Tab-separated table of C-alpha atoms in Angstrom:
chain	number	residue	atom	x	y	z
A	1421	MET	CA	-4.553	52.666	59.265
A	1422	TYR	CA	-1.129	52.047	58.085
A	1423	PRO	CA	-0.872	50.529	54.706
A	1424	ASN	CA	1.369	47.695	55.987
A	1425	ASP	CA	-0.941	46.501	58.757
A	1426	ASN	CA	-2.678	43.883	56.527
A	1427	GLN	CA	0.679	42.149	55.373
A	1428	GLN	CA	1.216	38.501	56.654
A	1429	PRO	CA	4.500	37.709	58.375
A	1430	VAL	CA	7.215	36.165	55.990
A	1431	PRO	CA	7.490	32.416	56.658
A	1432	VAL	CA	10.899	31.351	58.071
A	1433	ASP	CA	11.425	28.955	55.108
A	1434	TYR	CA	10.171	31.387	52.311
A	1435	LEU	CA	13.390	31.362	50.544
A	1436	ASN	CA	13.303	27.579	50.474
A	1437	GLN	CA	9.867	27.478	49.119
A	1438	ILE	CA	10.606	29.887	46.211
A	1439	ALA	CA	13.929	28.191	45.287
A	1440	PRO	CA	13.825	25.884	42.279
A	1441	HIS	CA	13.491	22.163	43.442
A	1442	GLN	CA	16.245	19.813	42.212
A	1443	THR	CA	14.789	16.558	40.690
A	1444	HIS	CA	16.965	13.392	41.688
A	1445	LYS	CA	17.802	11.629	38.383
A	1446	PHE	CA	19.229	8.205	37.864
A	1447	ASP	CA	22.798	8.939	36.807
A	1448	LEU	CA	23.516	6.146	34.398
A	1449	PHE	CA	26.921	7.205	33.702
A	1450	ASN	CA	27.921	7.061	37.299
A	1451	LYS	CA	26.446	3.510	37.703
A	1452	LYS	CA	28.134	2.175	34.556
A	1453	PRO	CA	31.223	0.854	36.280
A	1454	VAL	CA	29.289	-1.067	38.867
A	1455	MET	CA	26.965	-2.460	36.226
A	1456	PHE	CA	29.722	-3.434	33.992
A	1457	ALA	CA	31.513	-5.093	36.837
A	1458	ALA	CA	28.435	-7.023	37.737
A	1459	ILE	CA	28.075	-8.199	34.143
A	1460	GLY	CA	31.682	-9.275	34.006
A	1461	ILE	CA	31.337	-11.209	37.057
A	1462	GLY	CA	28.230	-12.985	35.784
A	1463	ILE	CA	30.062	-13.891	32.486
A	1464	LEU	CA	33.159	-15.247	34.450
A	1465	LEU	CA	30.869	-17.499	36.519
A	1466	ILE	CA	28.956	-18.908	33.577
A	1467	PHE	CA	32.348	-19.650	31.871
A	1468	ALA	CA	33.532	-21.282	35.202
A	1469	ILE	CA	30.636	-23.549	35.493
A	1470	PHE	CA	30.928	-24.623	31.788
A	1471	ALA	CA	34.620	-25.439	32.290
A	1472	VAL	CA	33.800	-27.528	35.459
A	1473	ILE	CA	31.180	-29.555	33.642
A	1474	GLY	CA	33.613	-29.997	30.602
A	1475	ASN	CA	36.418	-31.273	33.082
A	1476	LEU	CA	33.942	-33.537	34.660
A	1477	SER	CA	32.918	-34.952	31.348
A	1478	SER	CA	36.512	-35.274	30.103
A	1479	SER	CA	37.603	-36.988	33.506
A	1480	GLY	CA	34.679	-39.465	33.032
A	1481	THR	CA	35.604	-40.185	29.570
A	1482	LYS	CA	39.511	-40.632	30.409
A	1483	THR	CA	38.489	-43.088	33.135
A	1484	ASN	CA	36.221	-45.024	30.814
A	1485	GLU	CA	39.207	-45.320	28.422
A	1486	LYS	CA	41.441	-46.508	31.064
A	1487	LEU	CA	39.106	-49.373	31.937
A	1488	ALA	CA	38.957	-50.341	28.119
A	1489	ALA	CA	42.683	-50.290	27.961
A	1490	ARG	CA	43.090	-52.361	31.040
A	1491	LEU	CA	40.637	-54.990	29.953
A	1492	ASN	CA	42.426	-55.326	26.461
A	1493	ALA	CA	45.724	-55.420	28.104
A	1494	THR	CA	44.612	-58.126	30.578
A	1495	SER	CA	42.946	-60.027	27.943
A	1496	SER	CA	46.262	-60.104	25.937
A	1497	VAL	CA	48.287	-61.445	28.874
A	1498	VAL	CA	45.628	-64.101	29.748
A	1499	ASP	CA	45.712	-65.446	26.030
A	1500	GLY	CA	49.460	-65.341	25.933
A	1501	ALA	CA	49.595	-67.537	29.231
A	1502	LYS	CA	47.591	-70.419	27.990
A	1503	THR	CA	50.359	-72.639	26.883
A	1504	LYS	CA	52.827	-71.748	29.658
A	1505	MET	CA	50.957	-73.301	32.649
A	1506	LYS	CA	51.610	-76.667	34.039
A	1507	SER	CA	48.642	-76.801	36.445
A	1508	SER	CA	45.390	-77.993	34.786
A	1509	GLN	CA	43.529	-76.229	37.656
A	1510	LEU	CA	45.172	-73.074	36.912
A	1511	ARG	CA	44.499	-73.461	33.063
A	1512	ALA	CA	40.854	-73.940	33.852
A	1513	ILE	CA	40.655	-70.729	35.971
A	1514	ASN	CA	42.493	-68.877	33.200
A	1515	ALA	CA	40.272	-70.177	30.398
A	1516	GLY	CA	37.318	-68.907	32.489
A	1517	LEU	CA	38.876	-65.451	32.842
A	1518	SER	CA	39.748	-65.297	28.977
A	1519	THR	CA	36.114	-65.939	28.009
A	1520	LEU	CA	34.902	-63.485	30.509
A	1521	LEU	CA	37.235	-60.819	29.324
A	1522	LEU	CA	36.225	-61.399	25.849
A	1523	ASN	CA	32.564	-60.956	26.669
A	1524	GLU	CA	33.224	-57.778	28.789
A	1525	ILE	CA	35.155	-56.215	25.861
A	1526	THR	CA	32.371	-57.063	23.464
A	1527	ASP	CA	29.615	-55.761	25.906
A	1528	ILE	CA	31.396	-52.546	26.802
A	1529	THR	CA	32.335	-51.614	23.186
A	1530	PRO	CA	28.820	-50.085	22.275
A	1531	ILE	CA	28.604	-48.392	25.649
A	1532	LEU	CA	31.679	-46.601	25.156
A	1533	ALA	CA	30.839	-45.851	21.492
A	1534	LYS	CA	28.061	-43.521	22.943
A	1535	ASP	CA	30.914	-41.311	24.430
A	1536	GLY	CA	32.822	-41.387	21.181
A	1537	ILE	CA	35.475	-43.996	22.408
A	1538	THR	CA	36.563	-46.721	20.045
A	1539	ILE	CA	37.949	-49.644	22.276
A	1540	THR	CA	40.611	-50.406	19.465
A	1541	LYS	CA	41.691	-46.710	19.077
A	1542	ILE	CA	42.317	-45.656	22.661
A	1543	ASP	CA	44.610	-42.616	23.374
A	1544	LYS	CA	48.264	-43.821	23.278
A	1545	THR	CA	49.010	-42.096	26.627
A	1546	ILE	CA	46.444	-44.250	28.346
A	1547	THR	CA	47.404	-47.552	26.445
A	1548	SER	CA	51.038	-46.760	27.445
A	1549	ALA	CA	50.002	-46.222	31.179
A	1550	GLU	CA	48.111	-49.497	30.921
A	1551	SER	CA	51.044	-51.338	29.484
A	1552	THR	CA	51.681	-54.883	30.897
A	1553	ASP	CA	55.307	-55.070	29.814
A	1554	ALA	CA	56.738	-55.232	33.234
A	1555	MET	CA	54.266	-57.799	34.147
A	1556	LEU	CA	55.275	-59.931	31.232
A	1557	ALA	CA	58.885	-59.425	32.176
A	1558	ARG	CA	58.233	-60.888	35.610
A	1559	LEU	CA	56.171	-63.658	34.032
A	1560	GLU	CA	59.200	-64.600	31.828
A	1561	ASP	CA	61.707	-64.623	34.687
A	1562	ALA	CA	59.136	-66.976	36.612
A	1563	ARG	CA	59.010	-69.338	33.633
A	1564	LEU	CA	62.731	-69.466	33.324
A	1565	ASN	CA	62.901	-70.173	37.098
A	1566	ILE	CA	60.036	-72.887	36.957
A	1567	ALA	CA	57.691	-70.684	39.058
A	1568	TYR	CA	55.443	-69.725	36.282
A	1569	ASP	CA	52.136	-70.912	37.839
A	1570	ARG	CA	52.651	-69.483	41.302
A	1571	VAL	CA	53.740	-66.073	39.918
A	1572	TYR	CA	51.084	-65.894	37.185
A	1573	ALA	CA	48.384	-66.613	39.894
A	1574	ILE	CA	49.830	-63.612	42.024
A	1575	GLU	CA	49.968	-61.354	39.007
A	1576	MET	CA	46.474	-61.979	37.838
A	1577	THR	CA	45.166	-61.549	41.238
A	1578	ALA	CA	46.805	-58.145	41.357
A	1579	GLN	CA	45.698	-57.131	38.012
A	1580	LEU	CA	42.038	-58.191	38.669
A	1581	ASP	CA	42.206	-56.286	41.807
A	1582	LYS	CA	43.117	-53.215	39.802
A	1583	ILE	CA	40.303	-53.700	37.430
A	1584	ILE	CA	37.804	-54.226	40.219
A	1585	VAL	CA	38.915	-51.117	41.950
A	1586	LEU	CA	38.445	-49.019	38.652
A	1587	MET	CA	34.972	-50.501	38.037
A	1588	ASN	CA	33.846	-49.696	41.507
A	1589	GLN	CA	35.224	-46.063	41.107
A	1590	ILE	CA	33.378	-45.629	37.569
A	1591	TYR	CA	30.180	-47.194	39.004
A	1592	LYS	CA	30.179	-44.573	41.782
A	1593	SER	CA	30.714	-41.671	39.234
A	1594	THR	CA	28.771	-42.396	36.282
A	1595	ASN	CA	25.148	-41.436	35.411
A	1596	SER	CA	24.925	-44.016	32.614
A	1597	THR	CA	22.414	-46.689	33.259
A	1598	SER	CA	23.748	-49.068	30.716
A	1599	LEU	CA	27.413	-48.592	32.053
A	1600	LYS	CA	26.203	-49.101	35.497
A	1601	ALA	CA	24.337	-52.233	34.659
A	1602	PHE	CA	27.542	-53.578	32.677
A	1603	LEU	CA	29.866	-52.832	35.737
A	1604	SER	CA	27.498	-54.296	38.106
A	1605	ASN	CA	27.473	-57.580	36.190
A	1606	SER	CA	31.087	-57.524	35.430
A	1607	LEU	CA	32.114	-57.207	39.126
A	1608	LYS	CA	29.736	-60.092	40.104
A	1609	ASN	CA	31.558	-62.275	37.538
A	1610	LEU	CA	35.187	-61.017	38.269
A	1611	GLU	CA	35.093	-61.464	41.968
A	1612	PRO	CA	34.760	-65.244	42.140
A	1613	ILE	CA	37.649	-65.704	39.494
A	1614	ARG	CA	39.726	-63.390	41.328
A	1615	LYS	CA	39.323	-65.207	44.513
A	1616	GLN	CA	40.199	-68.637	42.634
A	1617	PHE	CA	43.583	-66.900	41.585
A	1618	SER	CA	44.264	-65.557	44.981
A	1619	GLU	CA	43.576	-69.060	46.730
A	1620	PHE	CA	45.686	-70.916	44.028
A	1621	ASP	CA	48.457	-72.794	45.627
A	1622	SER	CA	51.127	-74.356	43.253
A	1623	SER	CA	52.737	-76.344	46.217
A	1624	LYS	CA	49.801	-78.491	46.441
A	1625	LEU	CA	50.220	-79.683	42.812
């Protein structure tokens, strides 16, 4: 017998079997850029969310301040008009509005204080925007032209319209239960007085 007769044939993949196997390791260094990018995006998203929340809160506070400034300004005009009217009917309507505005300012003061708003220390930019100087100038011209009552009724109708629109805007956007209750009650009281001013006809005096 030949000495090589008992040798088994060499497998075709013999070299592959004896070659050292490479283990696949997680290459942290190669993954770092992707990982850092994901973390960076996450941080930016968090900042963006907080920024949006902050802007919404700031916007709500500014709107509430605007309402407070508008109520204060209107109350001042109403009080200054008391001695300038000839119509007893208009004086009665105005007296009712004066009392209502004073009550509203009193009622809204503690509600706004929860948001850090002091009704007597409102941002000057807002109080300037809510200035009634132009209205007072028109009313003075009307007084000189003996048309004060008619013009006052028109001006106050427009001013109450502005207050009602702002109140409705705040009511829809606020989550404050106390503020919603205040606005709901105020709107119910303002609407009838606004209607009385709009229907006032000085020609029938």
